[in-house]
XYZ file of C-alpha atoms in Angstrom:
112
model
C -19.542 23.992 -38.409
C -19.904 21.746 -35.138
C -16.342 21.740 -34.655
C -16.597 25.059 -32.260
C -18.541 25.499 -29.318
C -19.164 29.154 -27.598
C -20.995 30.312 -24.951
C -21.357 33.586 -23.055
C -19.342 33.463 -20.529
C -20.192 33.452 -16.542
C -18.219 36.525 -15.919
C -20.186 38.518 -18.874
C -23.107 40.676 -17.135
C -25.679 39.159 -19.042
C -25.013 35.916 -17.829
C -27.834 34.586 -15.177
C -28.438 31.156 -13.668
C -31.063 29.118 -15.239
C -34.144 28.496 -12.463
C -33.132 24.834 -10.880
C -36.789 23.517 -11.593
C -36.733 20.596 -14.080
C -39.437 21.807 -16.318
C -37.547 25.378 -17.092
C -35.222 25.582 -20.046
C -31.171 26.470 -19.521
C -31.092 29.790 -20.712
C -29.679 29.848 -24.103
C -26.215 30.955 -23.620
C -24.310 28.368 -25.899
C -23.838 29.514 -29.922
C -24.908 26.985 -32.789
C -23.903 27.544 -36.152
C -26.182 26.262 -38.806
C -26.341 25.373 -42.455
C -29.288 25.291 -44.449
C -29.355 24.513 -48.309
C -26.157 26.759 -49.013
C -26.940 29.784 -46.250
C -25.019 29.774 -43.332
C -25.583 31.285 -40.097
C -25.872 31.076 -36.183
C -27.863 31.318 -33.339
C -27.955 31.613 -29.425
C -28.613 27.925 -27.713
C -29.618 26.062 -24.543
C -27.711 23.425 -23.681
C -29.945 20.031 -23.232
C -28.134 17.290 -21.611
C -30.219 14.484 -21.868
C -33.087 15.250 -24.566
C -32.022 15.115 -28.216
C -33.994 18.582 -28.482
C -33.129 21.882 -27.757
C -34.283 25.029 -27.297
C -32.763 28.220 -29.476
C -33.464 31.923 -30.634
C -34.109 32.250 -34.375
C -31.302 32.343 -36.910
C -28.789 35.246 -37.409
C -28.199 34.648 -41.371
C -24.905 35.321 -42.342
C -26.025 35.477 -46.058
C -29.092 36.195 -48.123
C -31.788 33.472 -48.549
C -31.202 31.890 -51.858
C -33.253 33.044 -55.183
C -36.663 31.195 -55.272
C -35.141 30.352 -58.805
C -32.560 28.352 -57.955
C -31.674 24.658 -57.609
C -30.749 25.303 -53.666
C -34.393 27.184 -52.931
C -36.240 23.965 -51.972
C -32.422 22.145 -50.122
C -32.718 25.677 -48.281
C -36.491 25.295 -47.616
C -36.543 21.702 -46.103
C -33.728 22.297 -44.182
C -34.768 25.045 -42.543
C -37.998 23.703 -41.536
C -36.071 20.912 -39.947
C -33.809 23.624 -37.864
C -36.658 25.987 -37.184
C -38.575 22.789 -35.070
C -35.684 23.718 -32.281
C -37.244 27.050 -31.920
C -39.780 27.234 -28.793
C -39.834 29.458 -26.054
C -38.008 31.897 -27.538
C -39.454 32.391 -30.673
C -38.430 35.659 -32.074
C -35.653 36.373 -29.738
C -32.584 36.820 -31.879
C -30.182 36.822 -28.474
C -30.844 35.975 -25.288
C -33.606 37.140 -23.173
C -33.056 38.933 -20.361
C -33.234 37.335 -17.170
C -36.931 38.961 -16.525
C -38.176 38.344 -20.173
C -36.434 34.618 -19.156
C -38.465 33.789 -16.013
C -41.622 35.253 -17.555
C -41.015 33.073 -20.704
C -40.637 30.141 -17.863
C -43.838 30.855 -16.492
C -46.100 31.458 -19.553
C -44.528 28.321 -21.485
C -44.212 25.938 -18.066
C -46.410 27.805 -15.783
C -43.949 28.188 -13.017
């Protein structure tokens, strides 16, 4: 799965520059596929050059989430917690925000 890398691109009319302050995220333009357990799906990403974290939108499942019965429930479970802890500003955004819902996320997460 990380041997593809997308991103909107510039030309698309969604596309908007991310605020040059330090503190903002880069808008979350970039897609990350991701595998928990056996479930496979993707999500819209900011790049981060220099911090191991990142900031995303929440998961676009490809799949259903395995039976609670099954030997992959709690693989599924603990990996998703791990992949969820990327998910901050935009919590429940499953594509990017637009550029206003983007600088008001900016101000009420950074307060700029």
């Amino acid at each position: 799965l990380d041997d593809f890398c997308w991103s909107l691109s510039r030309d698309s009319p969604d596309w908007y520059a991310s605020n040059g302050e330090r503190r903002h995220p880069p808008s979350p333009f970039s897609i990350d596929f991701v595998r928990a357990g056996s479930r496979v799906g993707w999500r819209w990403k900011a790049k981060v050059r220099y911090n191991k974290n990142s900031n995303t939108c929440e998961i676009n499942w490809l799949d259903p989430e395995p039976d609670r019965e099954s030997n992959d429930y709690d693989v599924y479970i603990r990996e998703l917690q791990s992949i969820q802890e990327d998910i901050f500003c935009f919590e429940g955004y499953h594509q990017p925000p637009s550029e206003e819902e983007y600088k008001r996320l900016c101000e009420a997460y950074y307060g700029i």
